[in-house]
Amino acid sequence: MQATTLLHGIGLRQPHYREFRALRPALGFVEVHSENFFNPHDAAAQVLAAVREDYAVSLHGVGLALGSACGLDNEHVQQLADLVARIDPVRVSDHACFARAPWGQRGIAHASDLLPIAFTRASLDILCANVGRVQEHLKRPLLVENLSAYLDFSAREFSEPQFFAELVRRSGCGLLLDINNLYVNALNAAAPDPLQAVCAWIDELARLAPAGLVGEIHLAGFSAQQGLIIDDHSRPVSEHVWQAYAHALGHFDAVPTLIEWDEHLPTLSVLLGEAARAAALCAARRGTSTEAAA
Amino acid sequence: MSAPGIAAETERQRRLLAAIFAPQADAAACGEVCQDGARRQAGLAAYRGNGLAHACNALRMQFPTVLAMLGTQAFDALCARYWRACPPRRGDLAWVGEELPAYLATVEDLAQWPWLPDSARLDWAAWQTSRAAPPRISAADLQRLTEADPADLTLQFSACVGHLDSAWPIVTIHQAHQQADADWAAVRQAIAAGTGQTACIWRPLGDPSAAVQIEALEAATSRWVAALARGANIASALDAAGAAFDFAAWLRQAITQGWLDGVVVLPAE
Amino acid sequence: MNKRQLVATTAASLLALELLAYSPASSAAAMEKCFGIAKAGQNDCAGTHNCAGLSGLHGCKGTSKVNYDPADFKLVPAGTCAKLGGLDLKQARAMLRNPGATKAFEAQMRKRNS
């Protein structure tokens, strides 16, 4: 594997595995959802350990709920720390969202989803404290991802790029920049020129935050559902998102990039083709040649 | 951090979460958001659909027998009611089904099928057992059995095995769901006869992908297991089991299958 | 043979067989089971719990089932419940439950992996 030179990765999905194993495509990394591998004793744990022998693994969490005002679930943090110790991942990430909140006599409820946080000072304090705690526990920096949000709180003391720039400055974490999420948000906000809105968002972030803050980029497809654009990772990356990606590379240089595809899975070769397109854009940015994925 | 600021964020988040788990998506209840009207309803519906779909997906994996008994539509409806009545406490969906068996017992619509809660318990035990840590027993434990008085010792079960005592023929019901040509008339008969069963659920060692095994214990073994589960010493558990119990055969199976974590010396009375 | 002899001799014979060397789990077998028979779009792990992590308990995508609220329907089982034959309500309520056993079981399950 040329893990040092290749930057593009894919999510490993069960229907692709046999072909994946036969093909052994050249990839910078493979990404999995951390919570699916919390149990060290089941078959999934065995498979991830075997994959780790050949590939760098990026652990992408969905359940920490880093923006929850009621705090983190200590057991969840510990299970993540144990998984990190077992797998030695190349990156560890989760989202700038909340999911946990007080729930009467049951104590806490967890929404099993990525719920929006307010871009306020208090919310930033909460997120910074929680990110700090996890980083201290894992003894490594986290990457925090921007959401596709279907509702936005009206209370707002920062723009979203300002909020993330402050988060990075104060907590020392990096960003996982999901460009499809930015585009979905622009569409759902009925932005007159959604591509321009995404590029402006990226420009503002680049102006405010230190170079090198973006540790990974996510690209995906979306679909329209009953009055909303839903980030369901069900389709190829849209042309506008590719253009916004090229724009982001102009600011942040070549960055490890994941193609997320979870619904209506294509063949492995289609998925690798998307990853190869990301790799080619990175290579063009670097002005170097690279071997595209098989 | 400012305490009033934190309190305001806590309340903001609590309100949105409550709106998501509410029986009807109440657009007014979700707090101050930028969107209004149909767009707000759509946003709320997206979050409700997401969380519920994640929970349903996990519950289908955790309760295959209950799913087969109810069919997809009724099972999804059950999931939706359960998700609202018992919102998940943890972010790890592997635990989302923890309270489903107890919740099932409260569902009036399903009262005609009173074994459903125990069938759900059996599914949950199989799910948990499939994720169990390996047994911790060592040669020193067996050595203890050869030296000490069985009245001073007890056996500790490992997480690789579970026992479920039911007033219903839950193993017979479960097995019928594993077969293509099950004899449903015989299962109906067992239910009508009101014969209870004790299920033994265990995880085969060595191959983590092997299916969990489920079998019905005969009466003597069932008494033996129940006594040990109560913390009885080996001598009195043997008394409880009675003469029909084959200790040698059972211990051999327990050791080969990894059912034990240890042999423990009981504190002197 | 008294109890002490029975227990001691059984344990001694098992010690002699050296059955305690539990072989480490094989990842090759796990991979065959979890991935080997997959067809595109088909979740072959449905039958075995053990591959649940791989077939994706967790994800960060949105669902396409946006207006998805089946909770209001009356629960009318359409699966094997019909084959099992429901009891009439009176009969069902008359059947004794076993709350003690249920409680003990749930305590045992809670201890696991937590």
XYZ file of C-alpha atoms in Angstrom:
677
model
C 0.000 0.000 0.000
C 1.175 3.526 -0.672
C -0.559 4.932 2.361
C 1.931 7.766 2.515
C 1.181 9.086 -0.961
C -2.442 8.138 -1.583
C -5.054 10.393 -0.048
C -8.367 8.981 -1.186
C -10.415 6.441 0.739
C -13.733 4.632 0.708
C -16.074 3.287 3.351
C -15.809 -0.474 3.498
C -19.241 -1.982 2.860
C -20.235 -5.573 3.252
C -21.505 -6.259 -0.298
C -18.133 -5.116 -1.671
C -15.946 -7.092 0.597
C -15.263 -10.188 -1.477
C -14.353 -8.106 -4.518
C -12.400 -5.716 -2.327
C -10.326 -8.561 -0.959
C -9.654 -9.966 -4.437
C -8.811 -6.570 -5.943
C -6.916 -5.071 -3.007
C -7.276 -1.589 -4.483
C -4.610 0.998 -3.732
C -6.205 3.416 -1.255
C -4.903 5.917 1.264
C -7.311 4.648 3.901
C -10.528 2.822 4.645
C -13.155 4.461 6.860
C -15.593 2.740 9.245
C -18.132 3.953 11.787
C -16.516 3.585 15.218
C -19.643 2.422 17.088
C -20.046 -0.585 14.795
C -16.772 -1.906 16.193
C -17.074 -1.107 19.895
C -17.487 -4.760 20.821
C -14.040 -6.424 20.817
C -15.415 -9.969 20.845
C -17.679 -10.244 17.807
C -16.926 -11.214 14.227
C -16.863 -7.587 13.083
C -13.873 -6.967 15.366
C -11.983 -9.816 13.669
C -12.677 -8.464 10.222
C -11.595 -4.915 11.080
C -8.362 -6.230 12.589
C -7.672 -8.132 9.352
C -8.408 -5.062 7.209
C -6.119 -2.990 9.419
C -3.206 -5.242 8.483
C -3.417 -3.957 4.896
C -4.896 -0.451 5.180
C -4.818 2.659 7.308
C -8.189 2.952 9.064
C -10.014 6.190 9.819
C -12.517 5.868 12.688
C -15.581 8.014 12.086
C -17.931 8.229 15.089
C -21.639 9.021 15.038
C -22.561 8.731 18.713
C -20.316 10.905 20.907
C -22.735 13.843 20.555
C -19.898 16.325 21.189
C -22.174 19.367 21.359
C -24.518 17.994 24.035
C -25.005 20.571 26.788
C -25.645 17.792 29.339
C -22.148 16.406 28.715
C -20.688 13.201 27.328
C -21.402 9.549 28.106
C -18.229 8.412 29.904
C -18.757 4.813 28.898
C -19.025 5.792 25.224
C -15.767 7.746 25.483
C -14.076 4.773 27.155
C -15.292 2.353 24.479
C -13.944 4.676 21.789
C -10.612 4.893 23.624
C -10.431 1.083 23.783
C -11.182 0.817 20.055
C -8.529 3.434 19.244
C -6.009 1.440 21.286
C -6.899 -1.768 19.403
C -6.913 -0.328 15.868
C -4.347 2.503 15.987
C -6.342 4.558 13.462
C -4.875 7.186 11.166
C -7.648 9.629 12.191
C -10.524 9.801 14.718
C -13.551 11.957 13.984
C -17.131 12.727 15.040
C -19.678 15.495 14.445
C -20.447 18.998 15.748
C -23.897 17.945 16.902
C -25.902 17.107 19.978
C -27.944 13.951 20.563
C -28.198 13.596 24.350
C -30.501 15.624 26.557
C -32.195 15.241 29.966
C -35.286 13.016 29.835
C -37.288 13.100 33.072
C -37.003 10.052 35.267
C -35.182 8.052 32.606
C -32.250 10.429 33.042
C -30.989 10.889 29.486
C -32.344 10.253 26.016
C -30.095 9.817 22.963
C -31.640 10.640 19.577
C -29.470 8.172 17.552
C -29.027 11.048 15.112
C -26.913 14.148 14.475
C -28.947 17.084 15.801
C -27.995 20.725 15.175
C -26.331 22.953 17.760
C -26.777 26.706 18.123
C -23.832 28.833 16.966
C -23.666 30.710 20.276
C -20.844 31.400 22.760
C -22.346 28.988 25.289
C -22.663 26.281 22.674
C -19.030 26.827 21.638
C -17.961 26.575 25.301
C -19.802 23.251 25.596
C -18.358 21.841 22.382
C -14.806 22.939 23.287
C -15.081 21.391 26.760
C -16.398 18.081 25.393
C -13.855 17.907 22.550
C -11.112 18.709 25.066
C -12.223 15.884 27.337
C -12.235 13.321 24.534
C -8.830 14.472 23.246
C -7.388 14.226 26.737
C -8.792 10.728 27.127
C -7.652 9.511 23.697
C -4.348 11.409 23.946
C -4.756 12.532 20.336
C -6.588 15.279 18.429
C -10.062 14.765 17.020
C -11.477 15.903 13.719
C -14.927 17.493 14.062
C -17.360 17.442 11.129
C -19.851 20.113 10.031
C -23.461 18.862 9.751
C -26.145 18.808 7.182
C -28.816 20.395 9.375
C -32.532 20.215 8.631
C -33.372 22.853 11.255
C -31.246 25.793 12.507
C -31.648 27.481 15.871
C -32.393 31.184 15.529
C -30.025 32.121 18.373
C -26.723 32.812 16.610
C -23.624 34.730 17.703
C -21.223 33.354 15.061
C -21.442 32.424 11.432
C -20.810 28.697 10.986
C -17.244 29.183 9.630
C -16.489 31.576 12.526
C -17.798 28.980 14.954
C -15.562 26.238 13.534
C -12.527 28.532 13.352
C -12.991 29.350 17.067
C -13.474 25.664 17.899
C -10.172 24.791 16.216
C -8.320 27.686 17.831
C -9.553 26.916 21.338
C -9.624 23.119 21.439
C -6.748 22.219 19.134
C -8.934 19.833 17.146
C -8.995 19.657 13.348
C -11.935 19.818 10.971
C -13.523 17.124 8.909
C -14.964 19.268 6.150
C -18.042 17.660 4.592
C -18.585 19.547 1.352
C -21.776 17.696 0.489
C -23.225 18.789 3.835
C -22.465 22.417 2.965
C -24.156 21.968 -0.386
C -27.222 20.227 1.098
C -27.554 23.094 3.600
C -27.322 25.665 0.806
C -30.035 23.856 -1.166
C -32.292 23.539 1.881
C -31.786 27.250 2.630
C -32.927 27.897 -0.961
C -29.697 29.806 -1.669
C -30.008 31.542 -5.079
C -26.586 30.208 -6.119
C -25.829 27.196 -3.896
C -22.358 26.557 -5.364
C -21.406 30.154 -4.767
C -22.766 29.918 -1.188
C -20.601 26.860 -0.491
C -17.491 28.501 -1.945
C -18.135 31.634 0.134
C -18.449 29.454 3.255
C -15.108 27.791 2.452
C -13.464 31.163 1.723
C -14.603 32.535 5.081
C -13.257 29.491 6.907
C -9.921 29.736 5.083
C -9.660 33.410 5.993
C -10.289 32.809 9.699
C -8.611 29.524 10.497
C -4.989 28.377 10.391
C -3.719 26.506 7.348
C -3.786 22.781 7.905
C -6.959 22.826 9.992
C -8.816 20.560 7.575
C -7.684 17.002 8.322
C -10.129 15.201 6.061
C -12.813 15.945 3.470
C -16.053 14.004 2.910
C -17.829 13.890 -0.432
C -21.188 12.210 -1.028
C -24.429 12.325 -2.962
C -27.870 13.388 -1.765
C -31.495 13.007 -2.792
C -34.679 15.077 -2.719
C -37.380 13.820 -0.344
C -40.728 15.448 0.291
C -39.767 19.086 0.439
C -36.207 18.628 1.693
C -32.822 17.634 0.357
C -31.636 14.700 2.472
C -27.970 13.811 2.911
C -28.591 10.091 2.375
C -25.320 9.155 0.605
C -27.396 7.472 -2.058
C -25.982 8.869 -5.315
C -22.780 9.929 -7.077
C -21.125 13.137 -5.896
C -22.847 16.022 -7.707
C -20.958 18.188 -10.205
C -21.354 21.265 -8.009
C -19.858 19.409 -5.049
C -16.879 18.396 -7.215
C -16.402 22.042 -8.160
C -16.616 23.135 -4.523
C -14.111 20.381 -3.674
C -11.609 21.732 -6.222
C -12.187 25.175 -4.726
C -11.476 23.860 -1.207
C -8.273 22.143 -2.355
C -7.121 25.566 -3.549
C -7.242 26.760 0.055
C -6.365 23.708 2.059
C -4.041 21.855 -0.325
C -4.395 18.120 -0.923
C -6.331 16.571 1.980
C -7.326 12.923 2.669
C -10.742 12.554 1.048
C -13.505 9.999 1.567
C -16.326 9.104 -0.784
C -19.354 8.243 1.380
C -21.893 5.976 -0.284
C -24.307 4.094 1.987
C -27.667 3.787 0.241
C -28.297 2.191 -3.197
C -24.679 0.997 -3.198
C -23.031 0.965 -6.610
C -20.530 -1.646 -7.743
C -17.099 -1.417 -6.156
C -15.602 -0.169 -9.431
C -18.041 2.777 -9.571
C -17.165 3.681 -5.984
C -13.434 3.391 -6.700
C -13.975 5.525 -9.797
C -15.380 8.322 -7.622
C -12.407 7.961 -5.249
C -10.035 8.081 -8.229
C -11.624 11.345 -9.362
C -10.924 12.837 -5.930
C -7.362 11.514 -6.120
C -6.866 13.092 -9.547
C -8.040 16.491 -8.273
C -5.651 16.205 -5.309
C -2.815 15.229 -7.636
C -3.530 18.146 -9.952
C -3.439 20.429 -6.932
C -0.111 19.012 -5.854
C 1.211 19.139 -9.375
C 2.468 15.601 -8.945
C 1.455 12.440 -10.651
C -0.134 9.680 -8.679
C -1.428 6.246 -9.399
C -5.171 6.293 -9.638
C -7.147 3.535 -8.038
C -7.564 0.378 -10.054
C -18.268 28.821 30.875
C -21.287 30.843 31.948
C -23.867 28.901 33.895
C -26.927 30.738 32.485
C -25.588 30.174 28.957
C -25.174 26.442 29.573
C -28.649 26.241 31.102
C -30.118 27.970 28.039
C -28.374 25.527 25.684
C -29.511 22.562 27.782
C -33.092 23.774 27.574
C -32.837 24.493 23.828
C -31.559 20.975 23.183
C -34.071 19.361 25.541
C -36.969 21.016 23.711
C -35.856 19.896 20.264
C -35.248 16.350 21.514
C -38.701 16.293 23.138
C -40.313 17.452 19.870
C -38.523 14.654 18.004
C -39.744 11.963 20.409
C -43.270 13.423 20.721
C -46.134 11.299 19.323
C -46.946 13.985 16.751
C -44.273 16.224 15.312
C -45.312 19.402 17.081
C -43.806 22.218 15.063
C -44.396 24.765 17.830
C -42.688 22.691 20.502
C -39.233 22.439 18.969
C -38.075 25.824 20.241
C -36.873 28.848 18.305
C -35.646 27.739 14.917
C -35.166 29.743 11.737
C -37.501 27.634 9.627
C -41.253 27.897 9.861
C -44.419 26.432 8.393
C -44.077 23.422 6.117
C -40.278 23.748 6.034
C -40.120 23.420 9.829
C -42.448 20.396 9.745
C -40.252 18.808 7.069
C -37.096 19.389 9.138
C -38.660 17.888 12.222
C -39.982 14.947 10.206
C -36.489 14.341 8.797
C -35.018 14.058 12.311
C -37.850 11.869 13.581
C -37.556 9.593 10.570
C -33.776 9.325 10.933
C -33.624 8.378 14.596
C -36.494 5.948 14.261
C -35.061 4.310 11.146
C -31.724 3.778 12.911
C -33.488 2.242 15.910
C -35.754 0.021 13.757
C -32.816 -1.225 11.727
C -30.974 -2.252 14.903
C -34.078 -3.775 16.508
C -34.681 -5.944 13.420
C -31.207 -7.403 13.840
C -31.674 -7.888 17.576
C -35.153 -9.484 17.518
C -35.383 -11.745 14.445
C -37.946 -14.102 16.025
C -40.247 -11.306 17.178
C -39.913 -9.762 13.700
C -40.938 -13.071 12.113
C -43.886 -13.427 14.468
C -45.226 -9.919 13.887
C -44.302 -9.334 10.255
C -42.503 -6.197 9.062
C -45.367 -3.724 9.305
C -46.478 -4.584 12.832
C -42.850 -4.861 13.961
C -42.062 -1.370 12.645
C -45.134 -0.016 14.408
C -43.974 -1.692 17.609
C -40.503 -0.146 17.152
C -41.999 3.325 16.750
C -44.092 3.008 19.898
C -41.170 1.544 21.855
C -38.758 4.216 20.631
C -41.049 6.916 22.026
C -41.958 5.130 25.250
C -38.346 4.160 26.031
C -35.978 6.550 24.211
C -32.457 5.093 23.945
C -30.187 6.011 26.846
C -26.982 5.255 25.000
C -25.406 6.307 21.740
C -24.452 2.710 20.946
C -27.383 1.132 19.112
C -26.172 -2.310 20.189
C -28.137 -1.584 23.397
C -31.283 -0.129 21.850
C -33.336 -3.302 22.401
C -32.530 -3.671 26.094
C -36.030 -2.717 27.265
C -38.095 -4.107 24.393
C -39.026 -7.411 26.131
C -40.421 -5.597 29.179
C -42.159 -3.056 26.940
C -43.797 -5.826 24.886
C -45.546 -7.091 28.011
C -47.359 -3.746 28.257
C -48.688 -3.662 24.676
C -52.452 -4.356 24.818
C -52.724 -5.085 21.079
C -50.427 -8.075 21.536
C -51.949 -9.548 24.704
C -53.254 -12.561 22.756
C -49.690 -13.696 22.202
C -48.450 -13.637 25.810
C -45.206 -15.519 25.053
C -43.936 -12.606 22.918
C -42.077 -10.923 25.822
C -40.219 -14.166 26.613
C -39.494 -14.798 22.926
C -38.047 -11.280 22.847
C -35.951 -12.097 25.938
C -34.608 -15.134 24.117
C -33.708 -13.029 21.045
C -32.011 -10.476 23.302
C -30.051 -13.189 25.118
C -28.850 -14.545 21.759
C -27.800 -11.044 20.670
C -25.911 -10.422 23.904
C -24.320 -13.858 23.883
C -23.063 -13.359 20.314
C -21.034 -10.404 21.648
C -19.770 -12.044 24.827
C -16.199 -11.959 26.102
C -14.359 -15.322 26.141
C -14.555 -17.424 29.327
C -11.999 -16.732 32.068
C -11.778 -20.173 33.655
C -8.306 -21.620 34.282
C -6.765 -24.908 35.346
C -6.514 -23.513 38.880
C -10.313 -23.391 38.992
C -10.618 -27.052 38.069
C -7.872 -27.854 40.546
C -10.012 -26.258 43.249
C -12.827 -28.690 42.391
C -10.514 -31.637 43.009
C -9.381 -30.350 46.409
C -12.111 -28.470 48.266
C -15.455 -29.590 49.677
C -18.222 -28.926 47.100
C -20.265 -27.443 49.969
C -17.684 -24.604 50.104
C -17.572 -23.919 46.347
C -19.801 -22.499 43.658
C -19.531 -22.113 39.880
C -19.612 -18.778 38.078
C -21.148 -18.707 34.620
C -19.353 -16.874 31.827
C -21.084 -14.376 29.498
C -20.864 -17.045 26.751
C -23.911 -18.788 28.202
C -27.310 -17.601 29.386
C -30.347 -19.363 30.850
C -33.917 -18.199 30.470
C -36.724 -19.760 32.469
C -40.116 -19.282 30.836
C -43.709 -20.309 31.482
C -43.962 -20.848 27.682
C -42.342 -23.386 25.322
C -40.033 -20.641 24.049
C -37.371 -22.970 22.670
C -39.938 -24.929 20.660
C -41.336 -21.639 19.348
C -37.854 -20.348 18.514
C -36.801 -23.547 16.742
C -39.915 -23.498 14.571
C -38.681 -20.173 13.227
C -35.352 -21.706 12.195
C -36.954 -24.380 10.003
C -38.350 -24.117 6.514
C -41.044 -26.747 7.166
C -41.877 -26.273 10.834
C -44.692 -28.330 12.361
C -46.809 -25.383 13.520
C -49.581 -27.670 14.769
C -47.127 -29.225 17.225
C -46.011 -25.778 18.384
C -49.645 -24.718 18.893
C -50.171 -27.863 20.924
C -47.155 -27.139 23.134
C -48.469 -23.645 23.757
C -51.946 -24.909 24.580
C -50.475 -27.488 26.971
C -48.878 -24.611 28.870
C -45.534 -26.384 29.215
C -42.761 -24.017 30.213
C -39.142 -24.424 29.116
C -35.742 -23.323 30.351
C -33.613 -22.176 27.432
C -29.851 -22.540 27.424
C -28.255 -20.009 25.067
C -24.571 -20.264 24.259
C -21.930 -19.032 21.898
C -19.727 -21.679 20.260
C -16.052 -21.064 20.966
C -13.402 -20.522 18.327
C -15.506 -19.149 15.460
C -16.917 -15.710 16.298
C -19.228 -15.841 13.298
C -20.862 -19.156 14.258
C -24.545 -18.875 15.124
C -25.559 -18.831 18.785
C -26.952 -22.191 19.979
C -30.270 -22.466 21.778
C -31.644 -25.605 23.386
C -34.177 -26.565 26.044
C -32.797 -27.938 29.298
C -34.420 -30.985 30.829
C -35.858 -30.566 34.322
C -32.881 -31.783 36.391
C -30.357 -29.571 34.559
C -32.765 -26.689 34.786
C -32.941 -27.100 38.595
C -29.126 -27.325 38.768
C -28.617 -24.153 36.759
C -31.284 -22.286 38.734
C -29.630 -23.252 42.032
C -26.203 -22.043 40.839
C -27.729 -18.830 39.520
C -29.089 -18.219 43.030
C -25.528 -18.565 44.331
C -26.001 -22.005 45.910
C -22.931 -24.109 46.704
C -22.216 -27.095 44.477
C -23.366 -29.680 47.041
C -26.752 -28.090 47.573
C -27.165 -27.406 43.851
C -26.595 -31.150 43.277
C -29.276 -31.869 45.882
C -31.646 -29.471 44.144
C -30.955 -31.073 40.772
C -31.677 -34.574 42.068
C -30.440 -38.033 41.114
C -31.405 -37.696 37.439
C -28.747 -34.996 36.902
C -25.534 -36.167 35.180
C -22.916 -33.880 36.739
C -19.944 -35.406 34.904
C -21.513 -34.946 31.465
C -22.645 -31.414 32.298
C -19.252 -30.257 33.619
C -17.506 -31.669 30.578
C -19.841 -29.720 28.304
C -19.497 -26.586 30.439
C -15.698 -26.729 30.141
C -15.592 -27.554 26.411
C -18.156 -24.877 25.541
C -16.664 -22.208 27.806
C -19.702 -21.739 30.032
C -17.716 -20.985 33.190
C -15.650 -18.044 34.356
C -14.464 -19.651 37.558
C -14.809 -21.923 40.583
C -15.224 -19.726 43.612
C -14.700 -20.482 47.313
C -17.752 -19.302 49.228
C -17.173 -17.279 52.387
C -17.546 -19.394 55.542
C -21.013 -18.969 57.080
C -19.741 -42.245 45.195
C -20.413 -39.252 47.401
C -20.663 -35.694 46.081
C -17.110 -34.762 46.959
C -15.705 -37.790 45.135
C -17.974 -37.202 42.132
C -16.921 -33.568 41.768
C -13.216 -34.248 42.386
C -12.888 -37.172 39.982
C -14.847 -35.418 37.234
C -12.667 -32.315 37.540
C -9.489 -34.396 37.639
C -10.412 -36.263 34.458
C -11.163 -32.959 32.675
C -7.863 -31.481 33.852
C -6.082 -34.455 32.339
C -7.754 -33.783 28.968
C -6.430 -30.219 28.882
C -9.678 -28.833 27.486
C -9.035 -25.343 28.748
C -6.799 -24.237 25.896
C -9.553 -22.287 24.147
C -8.309 -21.735 20.629
C -8.152 -18.122 19.517
C -10.967 -16.985 17.275
C -10.321 -17.339 13.561
C -10.687 -14.170 11.556
C -10.709 -16.086 8.271
C -13.855 -17.933 9.280
C -15.457 -14.703 10.407
C -14.737 -13.048 7.095
C -16.131 -15.933 5.091
C -19.343 -15.908 7.102
C -19.802 -12.180 7.156
C -18.813 -11.391 3.625
C -18.476 -14.536 1.603
C -22.028 -15.000 0.426
C -22.984 -11.365 0.011
C -24.933 -10.334 -3.053
C -25.190 -6.647 -3.844
C -27.930 -5.006 -1.848
C -28.613 -8.076 0.229
C -27.849 -8.198 3.904
C -26.693 -11.757 4.366
C -25.819 -11.075 7.966
C -29.461 -10.980 8.904
C -29.302 -14.570 10.072
C -26.205 -14.229 12.212
C -25.999 -11.579 14.881
C -22.267 -11.716 14.859
C -21.742 -9.648 11.750
C -24.082 -6.864 12.846
C -21.291 -4.303 13.126
C -20.336 -4.936 9.536
C -23.816 -4.746 8.153
C -24.061 -1.347 9.768
C -25.895 -0.832 13.028
C -24.631 2.746 12.910
C -24.371 5.251 10.100
C -24.319 8.995 9.604
C -26.494 9.201 6.527
C -30.020 10.528 6.577
C -32.861 8.161 5.828
C -35.083 8.434 2.812
C -38.060 7.439 4.963
C -38.828 10.989 5.978
C -42.523 10.700 6.708
C -42.149 7.436 8.454
C -44.471 7.067 11.406
C -46.087 3.689 11.759
C -46.749 4.099 15.476
C -50.383 5.061 15.042
C -51.409 1.782 13.436
C -52.997 -0.911 15.559
C -50.483 -3.721 15.927
C -51.925 -6.542 13.869
C -49.367 -9.322 13.587
C -49.074 -10.658 10.049
C -46.128 -12.991 10.593
C -45.985 -16.423 12.175
C -48.217 -15.269 15.046
C -51.101 -16.446 12.864
C -49.564 -19.923 12.614
C -48.974 -20.027 16.362
C -52.592 -19.114 17.057
C -53.228 -16.387 19.592
C -54.916 -17.248 22.856
C -58.207 -15.593 23.606
C -57.626 -12.665 25.922
C -59.195 -14.234 28.993
C -57.100 -17.359 28.571
C -53.952 -15.293 28.013
C -54.445 -13.264 31.175
C -55.186 -16.348 33.240
C -51.834 -17.860 32.362
C -49.381 -17.291 35.149
C -46.365 -15.254 34.323
C -43.130 -15.795 36.122
C -41.997 -12.368 37.329
C -39.221 -13.733 39.539
C -37.488 -15.533 36.671
C -37.901 -12.532 34.416
C -36.280 -10.225 36.932
C -33.332 -12.561 37.530
C -32.803 -12.924 33.783
C -32.819 -9.206 33.186
C -30.319 -8.612 35.992
C -28.036 -11.244 34.455
C -28.279 -9.662 30.987
C -27.571 -6.173 32.323
C -24.284 -7.340 33.832
C -22.953 -8.409 30.436
C -20.609 -6.391 28.322
C -21.505 -3.306 30.290
